[in-house]
Amino acid sequence: MKKLLCALSVLVIFLALNTVSASAAVNGTVRVGLRYGSGALTSANLENTQSGGYDLGYYDGGRSFVPLGHIARTAVTMTTGDTLGSFGETGPYGSFEEASAAAAERGGWPAYVSGQFFARYSGGGNGHGSAAVAVTETGSGAALFEFDCQGLYELGVLPAGGPTWFKGYRYAGGFSYPRVTGGGLYVVNVVSLEDYVKGVLPHEMGKGWPAAALEAQAVCARTYASVTSKHLSAYGFDVCSTTDCQVYNGVNASGPDTDAAVDATAGECVWYQGSLAETVYHSSDGGATESAENVWNDRVDYLIGKPDPYEERISIPDYRYTVTYTPAELTWVLQNSGYSIGTVKNAYVSERTPTGNVRRVTFEDTSGRTLTVKGETCRLAFYSTTYGKSVKSMRFSINGNESGMTAGYYINADGGVSSLEGAYTISGGGTVAPRSGGALYAVTSSGTAPLEKSASGSAGAAPGSFVISGTGNGHNVGMSQYGAKAMAEQGFSYREILEFYYTGVTVG
């Protein structure tokens, strides 16, 4: 029967993959990618200090664990099968226990291959399959088990003693180890949706926040995991564990307040017209959220930008930001991002959305050629790990320049004039008269300073520099986390918070 199940697994997996459009979580279980792609491992350790040992098996198409056998170890290491060297083999046998007993006679290990149990031992000249994964004892390297279902199923390991350590973090649930054919191991945490949300919440919203804010975040995180499957076709899991999805490091940081928020909203998600909503969120919006179509091009009826009157009522760390680029820096950043442009001499916000966020930014080089970017690229185009600089939100200005003016006199970095024709001056004696030439001075908070014309810079910056000032942090779409905190502190419930940031939704 197990051999037949292995043979039919292609159909089972196909059917499972084709049900995720309604919900990525299957039977209340989420597959979270911990290591994958270029981060695939040659070996992966687990340690269960509660000494319950490990059940070995695989997860079926419904994400139920199918046990094959049990090993009584506290620490095990998963590695590629070929690390065990060539082998001899006897069998098949009727069970894990029978194969283990036969293997013990030759100092070998039990193996589950294409639905049948075998006893394997070192020597014999046989090679391991390209999808084979071995379980060894951490430290001694002694072989404990080998699994090879030719990629139709993946080795599953279910700790029997509660949360288990992997790479410095404790995880609930079990683990699955897909192997890229002939390559390294992916590590996937197979965990209940509720335990997953308990792992997300402390990283996405800090402990000690108001209960309503934590509850709103719990519903967002649960909904996001239930609807998101962008990694499923490429890597075989629903969500990753980084900011590309939601930050998740197991249950290390879970606490009474965050766990209580998850329990208080158990099973609840955000819905729009009968379908799960894509509950994207960000740290702070700087004064207004933004419509999805103005950031990512596609219209989403419940992701509509609106003024946010709540954030300004609380203190938000690093709410306001300023970053400066020289022309050389900005030119390098753009060119190394693949944009075709020469030396940048001007940059300005060329279009704003109805809520006042940036929709388009235009760059002009010394030859007069222009480059215009739109949506989230307006901020991402400035990102540079080399210079350690970035634009943090969709709500910013560049030297106060909205029209493309390349030269002028800037006032408080919020506006300016292109010339002083028709201007009036105030003398030291208080006389007001038309400007008649000569040196001019501006009154500043620290006294006076010569009034100089800038190519496109602002006070305090090198001539020609681009000074970008903004508020907020993130893409501005969906729920503002600090906005949720502010609303909670003013007595709003988690449902009211979600219904404010996601237009026309229901929670349940």
Short mmCIF file of C-alpha atoms in Angstrom, two decimals:
data_model
loop_
_atom_site.label_atom_id
_atom_site.label_comp_id
_atom_site.label_asym_id
_atom_site.label_seq_id
_atom_site.Cartn_x
_atom_site.Cartn_y
_atom_site.Cartn_z
CA MET A 1 0.00 0.00 0.00
CA LYS A 2 2.83 2.47 0.84
CA LYS A 3 4.44 1.75 -2.53
CA LEU A 4 1.14 2.51 -4.22
CA LEU A 5 0.81 5.74 -2.23
CA CYS A 6 4.25 6.85 -3.39
CA ALA A 7 3.33 6.11 -7.00
CA LEU A 8 0.12 8.11 -6.70
CA SER A 9 1.75 11.05 -4.98
CA VAL A 10 2.20 13.01 -8.21
CA LEU A 11 -1.58 13.16 -8.53
CA VAL A 12 -2.01 14.00 -4.84
CA ILE A 13 0.55 16.81 -5.00
CA PHE A 14 -1.01 18.14 -8.21
CA LEU A 15 -4.43 18.29 -6.59
CA ALA A 16 -2.99 19.94 -3.49
CA LEU A 17 -1.22 22.63 -5.50
CA ASN A 18 -4.40 23.40 -7.37
CA THR A 19 -6.39 24.15 -4.23
CA VAL A 20 -4.20 27.02 -3.01
CA SER A 21 -5.95 29.73 -5.00
CA ALA A 22 -8.69 29.71 -2.36
CA SER A 23 -6.35 29.37 0.62
CA ALA A 24 -2.62 28.74 0.83
CA ALA A 25 -2.96 27.10 4.25
CA VAL A 26 -4.17 23.51 3.91
CA ASN A 27 -6.16 21.96 6.77
CA GLY A 28 -5.02 24.73 9.07
CA THR A 29 -1.35 24.05 8.32
CA VAL A 30 1.26 26.36 6.79
CA ARG A 31 4.53 25.45 5.09
CA VAL A 32 7.15 28.09 5.97
CA GLY A 33 10.42 28.19 4.03
CA LEU A 34 13.36 28.60 6.42
CA ARG A 35 16.19 27.73 4.00
CA TYR A 36 15.82 27.49 0.22
CA GLY A 37 17.22 28.57 -3.12
CA SER A 38 20.78 29.82 -2.76
CA GLY A 39 20.40 29.28 0.99
CA ALA A 40 19.95 25.50 0.62
CA LEU A 41 22.03 23.53 3.14
CA THR A 42 24.31 20.52 2.87
CA SER A 43 23.22 19.57 6.40
CA ALA A 44 20.55 20.76 8.82
CA ASN A 45 20.53 20.08 12.56
CA LEU A 46 17.63 19.71 14.98
CA GLU A 47 17.86 19.57 18.76
CA ASN A 48 14.99 18.62 21.02
CA THR A 49 16.16 19.03 24.62
CA GLN A 50 12.90 17.56 25.96
CA SER A 51 14.22 14.15 24.83
CA GLY A 52 11.03 13.00 23.18
CA GLY A 53 12.91 11.83 20.13
CA TYR A 54 11.67 12.19 16.57
CA ASP A 55 9.07 10.55 14.40
CA LEU A 56 10.32 10.00 10.85
CA GLY A 57 8.03 9.94 7.84
CA TYR A 58 6.53 12.36 5.36
CA TYR A 59 3.66 14.83 4.92
CA ASP A 60 0.88 13.81 2.55
CA GLY A 61 -1.05 16.07 0.18
CA GLY A 62 -3.36 17.13 3.00
CA ARG A 63 -0.33 18.06 5.12
CA SER A 64 -0.98 15.27 7.59
CA PHE A 65 2.14 13.60 8.93
CA VAL A 66 2.52 9.94 7.92
CA PRO A 67 4.85 8.23 10.44
CA LEU A 68 7.21 5.49 9.31
CA GLY A 69 9.34 5.03 12.43
CA HIS A 70 10.75 6.64 15.56
CA ILE A 71 14.28 7.36 16.78
CA ALA A 72 15.15 8.17 20.40
CA ARG A 73 17.72 10.93 19.97
CA THR A 74 17.91 14.51 21.22
CA ALA A 75 19.98 15.87 18.32
CA VAL A 76 19.89 14.75 14.70
CA THR A 77 21.32 16.04 11.45
CA MET A 78 19.71 15.78 8.03
CA THR A 79 22.10 15.56 5.13
CA THR A 80 22.24 14.38 1.53
CA GLY A 81 22.21 10.62 1.09
CA ASP A 82 25.52 10.49 -0.75
CA THR A 83 27.37 11.54 2.41
CA LEU A 84 26.83 7.97 3.65
CA GLY A 85 29.02 6.55 0.90
CA SER A 86 28.35 3.44 -1.18
CA PHE A 87 26.12 0.80 0.37
CA GLY A 88 24.88 -2.75 0.26
CA GLU A 89 21.23 -3.60 0.79
CA THR A 90 18.86 -6.32 1.94
CA GLY A 91 15.07 -6.39 1.88
CA PRO A 92 12.41 -5.28 1.35
CA TYR A 93 10.97 -5.61 4.86
CA GLY A 94 7.49 -5.15 6.19
CA SER A 95 8.18 -2.32 8.63
CA PHE A 96 10.66 0.21 9.95
CA GLU A 97 11.31 -2.01 12.95
CA GLU A 98 12.11 -5.08 10.82
CA ALA A 99 14.44 -3.08 8.58
CA SER A 100 16.13 -1.56 11.66
CA ALA A 101 16.74 -4.98 13.17
CA ALA A 102 18.23 -6.31 9.94
CA ALA A 103 20.41 -3.23 9.52
CA ALA A 104 21.67 -3.50 13.10
CA GLU A 105 23.16 -6.92 12.33
CA ARG A 106 25.56 -5.25 9.89
CA GLY A 107 26.03 -1.94 11.64
CA GLY A 108 23.80 -0.25 9.06
CA TRP A 109 20.62 1.80 8.94
CA PRO A 110 16.97 1.40 7.84
CA ALA A 111 15.91 3.05 4.59
CA TYR A 112 12.54 3.86 3.06
CA VAL A 113 12.84 3.82 -0.73
CA SER A 114 9.93 4.21 -3.17
CA GLY A 115 7.41 2.98 -0.64
CA GLN A 116 9.37 0.01 0.77
CA PHE A 117 11.70 -0.60 3.72
CA PHE A 118 15.28 -1.84 3.25
CA ALA A 119 18.31 -2.45 5.42
CA ARG A 120 21.44 -0.70 4.15
CA TYR A 121 25.04 -0.97 5.26
CA SER A 122 28.36 0.56 4.22
CA GLY A 123 30.13 -0.97 1.24
CA GLY A 124 28.58 -2.92 -1.58
CA GLY A 125 29.09 -0.44 -4.40
CA ASN A 126 25.54 0.93 -4.68
CA GLY A 127 24.97 4.66 -5.08
CA HIS A 128 22.30 6.83 -3.49
CA GLY A 129 19.46 8.44 -5.40
CA SER A 130 19.72 12.13 -6.30
CA ALA A 131 16.76 12.90 -3.99
CA ALA A 132 17.95 10.77 -1.05
CA VAL A 133 18.10 12.42 2.37
CA ALA A 134 19.84 10.82 5.36
CA VAL A 135 19.23 11.29 9.07
CA THR A 136 22.37 11.00 11.19
CA GLU A 137 23.23 11.44 14.83
CA THR A 138 24.64 14.89 15.46
CA GLY A 139 28.24 14.65 16.58
CA SER A 140 29.00 11.01 15.79
CA GLY A 141 27.60 11.13 12.27
CA ALA A 142 26.16 7.61 12.69
CA ALA A 143 23.47 6.87 10.08
CA LEU A 144 20.01 6.50 11.60
CA PHE A 145 17.66 6.50 8.59
CA GLU A 146 17.52 7.20 4.87
CA PHE A 147 14.54 8.44 2.88
CA ASP A 148 14.22 8.38 -0.91
CA CYS A 149 10.81 8.59 -2.52
CA GLN A 150 12.40 9.94 -5.72
CA GLY A 151 11.16 13.46 -5.04
CA LEU A 152 7.48 12.49 -4.92
CA TYR A 153 7.45 12.93 -1.16
CA GLU A 154 9.92 14.71 1.12
CA LEU A 155 11.45 13.47 4.33
CA GLY A 156 9.39 14.69 7.26
CA VAL A 157 10.65 14.90 10.84
CA LEU A 158 8.19 15.48 13.67
CA PRO A 159 9.71 16.17 17.10
CA ALA A 160 7.87 14.23 19.80
CA GLY A 161 8.79 16.56 22.65
CA GLY A 162 7.50 20.02 21.77
CA PRO A 163 9.28 23.00 20.18
CA THR A 164 12.64 22.14 18.67
CA TRP A 165 15.81 24.14 18.03
CA PHE A 166 16.99 24.90 14.50
CA LYS A 167 19.71 27.49 13.81
CA GLY A 168 19.28 29.21 17.15
CA TYR A 169 15.48 29.43 17.09
CA ARG A 170 12.75 27.23 18.56
CA TYR A 171 9.99 26.03 16.26
CA ALA A 172 6.64 24.38 16.88
CA GLY A 173 5.36 21.72 14.48
CA GLY A 174 7.51 19.54 12.26
CA PHE A 175 9.99 19.87 9.42
CA SER A 176 10.16 18.81 5.81
CA TYR A 177 13.37 18.50 3.78
CA PRO A 178 12.88 18.87 0.02
CA ARG A 179 16.07 18.19 -1.88
CA VAL A 180 16.90 19.86 -5.15
CA THR A 181 17.81 16.98 -7.45
CA GLY A 182 21.44 16.19 -6.72
CA GLY A 183 21.78 19.37 -4.68
CA GLY A 184 21.29 20.70 -1.17
CA LEU A 185 18.43 20.58 1.29
CA TYR A 186 15.61 23.04 1.69
CA VAL A 187 14.24 23.34 5.23
CA VAL A 188 10.50 23.86 5.64
CA ASN A 189 8.68 24.28 8.94
CA VAL A 190 5.27 22.58 8.74
CA VAL A 191 3.26 24.26 11.47
CA SER A 192 -0.33 25.02 12.44
CA LEU A 193 -1.59 28.38 11.22
CA GLU A 194 -2.21 29.60 14.78
CA ASP A 195 1.30 28.66 15.99
CA TYR A 196 2.71 30.37 12.89
CA VAL A 197 0.86 33.60 13.72
CA LYS A 198 2.15 33.41 17.30
CA GLY A 199 5.65 33.34 15.84
CA VAL A 200 5.02 36.26 13.48
CA LEU A 201 3.32 38.68 15.84
CA PRO A 202 6.25 39.55 18.16
CA HIS A 203 8.47 40.36 15.16
CA GLU A 204 5.95 42.41 13.20
CA MET A 205 4.54 44.32 16.19
CA GLY A 206 6.34 44.61 19.50
CA LYS A 207 5.35 43.26 22.88
CA GLY A 208 3.64 45.77 25.11
CA TRP A 209 1.56 47.31 22.33
CA PRO A 210 -2.18 47.82 22.98
CA ALA A 211 -4.26 44.64 22.74
CA ALA A 212 -6.41 45.94 19.88
CA ALA A 213 -3.35 46.70 17.76
CA LEU A 214 -1.90 43.24 18.42
CA GLU A 215 -5.24 41.66 17.58
CA ALA A 216 -5.46 43.61 14.31
CA GLN A 217 -1.94 42.49 13.42
CA ALA A 218 -2.78 38.87 14.30
CA VAL A 219 -5.75 38.91 11.92
CA CYS A 220 -3.60 40.50 9.20
CA ALA A 221 -0.83 37.94 9.62
CA ARG A 222 -3.28 35.04 9.61
CA THR A 223 -5.04 36.33 6.50
CA TYR A 224 -1.79 36.99 4.67
CA ALA A 225 -0.54 33.46 5.34
CA SER A 226 -3.88 32.00 4.31
CA VAL A 227 -3.99 33.72 0.94
CA THR A 228 -0.32 34.02 -0.06
CA SER A 229 1.25 31.25 -2.13
CA LYS A 230 3.82 33.13 -4.20
CA HIS A 231 6.62 30.70 -3.27
CA LEU A 232 4.60 27.51 -3.75
CA SER A 233 5.30 26.81 -7.41
CA ALA A 234 9.01 27.66 -7.22
CA TYR A 235 9.95 26.25 -3.82
CA GLY A 236 7.06 24.17 -2.50
CA PHE A 237 6.10 26.28 0.52
CA ASP A 238 3.51 28.98 1.22
CA VAL A 239 5.44 31.78 2.89
CA CYS A 240 9.08 32.57 3.60
CA SER A 241 10.37 33.68 7.00
CA THR A 242 11.73 37.12 6.07
CA THR A 243 10.35 40.59 5.35
CA ASP A 244 9.66 39.43 1.79
CA CYS A 245 6.66 37.70 3.40
CA GLN A 246 6.34 38.09 7.17
CA VAL A 247 9.16 37.91 9.71
CA TYR A 248 8.98 34.51 11.45
CA ASN A 249 11.59 32.98 13.74
CA GLY A 250 9.55 30.29 15.46
CA VAL A 251 8.26 30.75 18.99
CA ASN A 252 11.37 32.30 20.59
CA ALA A 253 9.88 35.74 21.02
CA SER A 254 6.30 34.73 21.81
CA GLY A 255 4.89 36.20 25.02
CA PRO A 256 1.65 36.29 26.98
CA ASP A 257 0.32 39.46 25.34
CA THR A 258 1.05 38.43 21.74
CA ASP A 259 -0.20 34.88 22.29
CA ALA A 260 -3.37 36.26 23.87
CA ALA A 261 -4.01 38.42 20.80
CA VAL A 262 -3.73 35.36 18.56
CA ASP A 263 -6.03 33.31 20.81
CA ALA A 264 -8.58 36.15 21.05
CA THR A 265 -8.90 36.27 17.25
CA ALA A 266 -8.42 32.53 16.57
CA GLY A 267 -9.43 31.61 13.04
CA GLU A 268 -10.46 35.15 12.06
CA CYS A 269 -9.43 36.62 8.71
CA VAL A 270 -10.17 39.68 6.60
CA TRP A 271 -12.64 39.11 3.75
CA TYR A 272 -13.77 41.18 0.78
CA GLN A 273 -16.90 40.13 -1.07
CA GLY A 274 -16.53 36.51 0.01
CA SER A 275 -12.82 36.11 -0.71
CA LEU A 276 -9.79 36.42 1.52
CA ALA A 277 -8.22 39.86 1.30
CA GLU A 278 -4.52 40.43 0.70
CA THR A 279 -3.78 42.20 3.96
CA VAL A 280 -0.52 43.94 3.15
CA TYR A 281 0.75 46.33 5.81
CA HIS A 282 3.66 48.63 6.57
CA SER A 283 5.29 50.35 9.50
CA SER A 284 3.92 53.90 9.11
CA ASP A 285 2.32 55.88 6.30
CA GLY A 286 3.59 59.36 7.17
CA GLY A 287 0.14 60.93 7.00
CA ALA A 288 -1.77 59.00 4.32
CA THR A 289 -2.00 55.46 3.04
CA GLU A 290 -1.92 54.81 -0.71
CA SER A 291 -4.01 52.92 -3.26
CA ALA A 292 -2.42 49.72 -4.53
CA GLU A 293 -2.74 50.82 -8.16
CA ASN A 294 -0.50 53.84 -7.49
CA VAL A 295 2.21 51.70 -5.94
CA TRP A 296 2.01 48.32 -7.71
CA ASN A 297 -0.11 49.23 -10.79
CA ASP A 298 -3.00 46.81 -10.15
CA ARG A 299 -6.20 48.15 -8.64
CA VAL A 300 -7.45 46.39 -5.52
CA ASP A 301 -10.83 47.68 -4.38
CA TYR A 302 -10.14 47.35 -0.66
CA LEU A 303 -6.60 48.83 -0.81
CA ILE A 304 -7.59 52.46 -1.26
CA GLY A 305 -5.43 55.36 -0.08
CA LYS A 306 -6.80 57.78 2.48
CA PRO A 307 -5.57 60.46 4.88
CA ASP A 308 -4.50 58.99 8.21
CA PRO A 309 -5.34 61.32 11.10
CA TYR A 310 -4.11 58.92 13.78
CA GLU A 311 -0.34 58.55 13.39
CA GLU A 312 0.39 62.17 14.23
CA ARG A 313 -1.14 61.70 17.68
CA ILE A 314 1.63 59.41 18.92
CA SER A 315 5.42 59.42 18.92
CA ILE A 316 6.83 57.18 16.16
CA PRO A 317 10.56 56.37 16.05
CA ASP A 318 12.36 57.85 13.02
CA TYR A 319 9.04 59.13 11.66
CA ARG A 320 10.76 61.89 9.73
CA TYR A 321 13.81 61.18 7.63
CA THR A 322 16.28 63.04 5.43
CA VAL A 323 18.79 61.51 3.05
CA THR A 324 21.21 63.31 0.73
CA TYR A 325 22.75 62.13 -2.55
CA THR A 326 25.47 63.85 -4.52
CA PRO A 327 25.02 63.84 -8.32
CA ALA A 328 27.81 61.25 -8.57
CA GLU A 329 26.15 58.99 -5.99
CA LEU A 330 22.71 59.19 -7.56
CA THR A 331 24.13 58.60 -11.02
CA TRP A 332 25.98 55.51 -9.76
CA VAL A 333 22.90 54.15 -7.97
CA LEU A 334 20.68 54.52 -11.03
CA GLN A 335 23.19 53.17 -13.51
CA ASN A 336 24.01 50.17 -11.33
CA SER A 337 20.31 49.42 -11.08
CA GLY A 338 20.18 49.14 -14.87
CA TYR A 339 18.76 52.53 -15.76
CA SER A 340 19.99 54.21 -18.92
CA ILE A 341 20.92 57.71 -17.86
CA GLY A 342 24.00 59.92 -17.85
CA THR A 343 25.27 62.14 -15.07
CA VAL A 344 22.24 63.27 -13.10
CA LYS A 345 21.84 67.01 -12.74
CA ASN A 346 18.25 67.17 -11.53
CA ALA A 347 15.68 65.02 -9.76
CA TYR A 348 12.17 66.00 -8.78
CA VAL A 349 8.72 64.69 -7.90
CA SER A 350 6.81 65.02 -11.16
CA GLU A 351 3.43 63.68 -10.00
CA ARG A 352 1.64 63.11 -6.72
CA THR A 353 -1.40 61.02 -5.89
CA PRO A 354 -4.65 62.53 -4.56
CA THR A 355 -3.48 61.69 -1.01
CA GLY A 356 -0.22 63.58 -1.50
CA ASN A 357 2.11 60.60 -1.86
CA VAL A 358 4.65 60.33 -4.65
CA ARG A 359 3.49 58.73 -7.89
CA ARG A 360 6.26 59.70 -10.32
CA VAL A 361 9.84 60.90 -9.99
CA THR A 362 11.80 62.32 -12.92
CA PHE A 363 15.59 62.36 -13.28
CA GLU A 364 17.39 64.56 -15.82
CA ASP A 365 20.99 64.14 -16.93
CA THR A 366 23.46 66.74 -18.21
CA SER A 367 22.53 66.00 -21.84
CA GLY A 368 18.89 66.84 -21.18
CA ARG A 369 17.70 63.25 -21.32
CA THR A 370 15.04 62.38 -18.74
CA LEU A 371 14.06 59.21 -16.93
CA THR A 372 10.70 58.93 -15.16
CA VAL A 373 9.82 56.13 -12.76
CA LYS A 374 6.49 55.50 -11.09
CA GLY A 375 4.89 53.60 -8.23
CA GLU A 376 7.06 51.96 -5.62
CA THR A 377 10.06 52.35 -7.93
CA CYS A 378 9.98 56.03 -6.93
CA ARG A 379 11.52 55.05 -3.60
CA LEU A 380 13.25 51.80 -4.54
CA ALA A 381 15.26 53.53 -7.30
CA PHE A 382 17.21 55.34 -4.57
CA TYR A 383 18.12 52.17 -2.65
CA SER A 384 21.84 51.48 -2.32
CA THR A 385 23.63 49.04 -0.03
CA THR A 386 26.94 50.50 -1.24
CA TYR A 387 26.16 53.95 0.13
CA GLY A 388 23.85 52.71 2.88
CA LYS A 389 21.12 55.04 1.68
CA SER A 390 17.44 54.65 0.85
CA VAL A 391 14.14 56.49 0.68
CA LYS A 392 11.95 54.99 3.39
CA SER A 393 8.41 55.72 2.21
CA MET A 394 6.18 56.93 -0.61
CA ARG A 395 5.71 60.31 1.08
CA PHE A 396 8.67 62.58 0.41
CA SER A 397 9.98 65.64 -1.39
CA ILE A 398 13.25 66.27 -3.22
CA ASN A 399 14.67 69.69 -2.31
CA GLY A 400 11.08 70.84 -2.16
CA ASN A 401 11.17 70.63 -5.97
CA GLU A 402 7.89 69.58 -7.62
CA SER A 403 8.23 71.15 -11.06
CA GLY A 404 11.68 70.26 -12.29
CA MET A 405 13.23 73.62 -11.50
CA THR A 406 16.98 73.04 -11.76
CA ALA A 407 18.20 76.24 -10.19
CA GLY A 408 16.84 78.59 -7.58
CA TYR A 409 16.72 79.75 -4.00
CA TYR A 410 15.30 77.18 -1.58
CA ILE A 411 13.35 78.10 1.53
CA ASN A 412 13.35 75.60 4.41
CA ALA A 413 13.74 72.77 1.86
CA ASP A 414 9.98 72.97 1.29
CA GLY A 415 9.74 75.43 -1.59
CA GLY A 416 11.68 78.05 -3.48
CA VAL A 417 11.90 80.60 -6.26
CA SER A 418 13.85 80.41 -9.48
CA SER A 419 15.03 84.04 -9.38
CA LEU A 420 15.00 87.17 -7.23
CA GLU A 421 13.58 89.43 -9.91
CA GLY A 422 10.98 91.73 -8.34
CA ALA A 423 12.07 90.76 -4.84
CA TYR A 424 12.15 93.18 -1.91
CA THR A 425 14.77 93.30 0.80
CA ILE A 426 14.80 94.43 4.43
CA SER A 427 17.84 96.46 5.43
CA GLY A 428 19.56 96.29 8.80
CA GLY A 429 17.66 99.42 9.76
CA GLY A 430 14.31 97.87 8.88
CA THR A 431 13.80 99.69 5.55
CA VAL A 432 11.88 97.69 2.91
CA ALA A 433 12.90 98.46 -0.68
CA PRO A 434 13.17 96.76 -4.10
CA ARG A 435 16.32 94.65 -4.43
CA SER A 436 19.07 96.71 -6.06
CA GLY A 437 21.97 94.26 -6.24
CA GLY A 438 24.84 93.50 -3.93
CA ALA A 439 25.31 90.70 -1.47
CA LEU A 440 22.21 89.26 0.13
CA TYR A 441 21.86 87.47 3.43
CA ALA A 442 19.18 85.17 4.83
CA VAL A 443 18.14 85.18 8.47
CA THR A 444 18.49 81.67 9.96
CA SER A 445 17.96 80.14 13.38
CA SER A 446 21.66 80.63 14.08
CA GLY A 447 22.04 84.16 12.74
CA THR A 448 22.59 85.19 9.13
CA ALA A 449 24.08 83.38 6.15
CA PRO A 450 24.89 84.43 2.57
CA LEU A 451 21.97 83.75 0.22
CA GLU A 452 23.32 81.60 -2.59
CA LYS A 453 21.72 80.06 -5.63
CA SER A 454 21.75 76.25 -5.76
CA ALA A 455 21.77 74.06 -8.84
CA SER A 456 19.25 71.77 -7.20
CA GLY A 457 20.41 71.49 -3.63
CA SER A 458 19.21 72.86 -0.34
CA ALA A 459 20.66 74.52 2.71
CA GLY A 460 23.21 72.38 4.49
CA ALA A 461 23.93 70.19 1.46
CA ALA A 462 26.84 70.31 -0.95
CA PRO A 463 26.10 72.38 -4.10
CA GLY A 464 24.02 70.35 -6.53
CA SER A 465 23.12 67.66 -3.97
CA PHE A 466 19.69 66.11 -3.78
CA VAL A 467 18.14 66.31 -0.34
CA ILE A 468 15.15 64.02 0.13
CA SER A 469 12.91 64.60 3.13
CA GLY A 470 9.92 62.46 4.02
CA THR A 471 7.72 60.86 6.63
CA GLY A 472 6.71 57.27 7.27
CA ASN A 473 8.31 53.92 6.61
CA GLY A 474 7.21 51.37 4.02
CA HIS A 475 5.11 51.10 0.88
CA ASN A 476 2.09 52.96 2.37
CA VAL A 477 -0.45 50.34 1.22
CA GLY A 478 -2.89 48.74 3.65
CA MET A 479 -2.61 48.93 7.41
CA SER A 480 -0.13 51.22 9.12
CA GLN A 481 1.20 49.36 12.14
CA TYR A 482 1.87 52.55 14.07
CA GLY A 483 -1.48 53.87 12.92
CA ALA A 484 -3.08 50.76 14.41
CA LYS A 485 -1.19 51.45 17.65
CA ALA A 486 -2.45 55.03 17.68
CA MET A 487 -6.05 53.95 17.03
CA ALA A 488 -5.86 51.30 19.76
CA GLU A 489 -4.59 53.87 22.24
CA GLN A 490 -7.61 56.00 21.39
CA GLY A 491 -10.02 53.17 22.16
CA PHE A 492 -10.72 51.67 18.74
CA SER A 493 -11.24 47.90 18.52
CA TYR A 494 -9.23 45.63 16.21
CA ARG A 495 -12.22 45.34 13.89
CA GLU A 496 -12.51 49.13 13.63
CA ILE A 497 -8.78 49.37 12.90
CA LEU A 498 -8.98 46.82 10.11
CA GLU A 499 -12.12 48.35 8.64
CA PHE A 500 -10.41 51.76 8.53
CA TYR A 501 -7.31 50.61 6.69
CA TYR A 502 -9.02 48.07 4.38
CA THR A 503 -12.00 49.62 2.64
CA GLY A 504 -15.27 47.69 2.59
CA VAL A 505 -13.97 44.52 4.26
CA THR A 506 -15.48 42.22 6.86
CA VAL A 507 -13.67 40.40 9.66
CA GLY A 508 -14.61 36.87 10.65
#
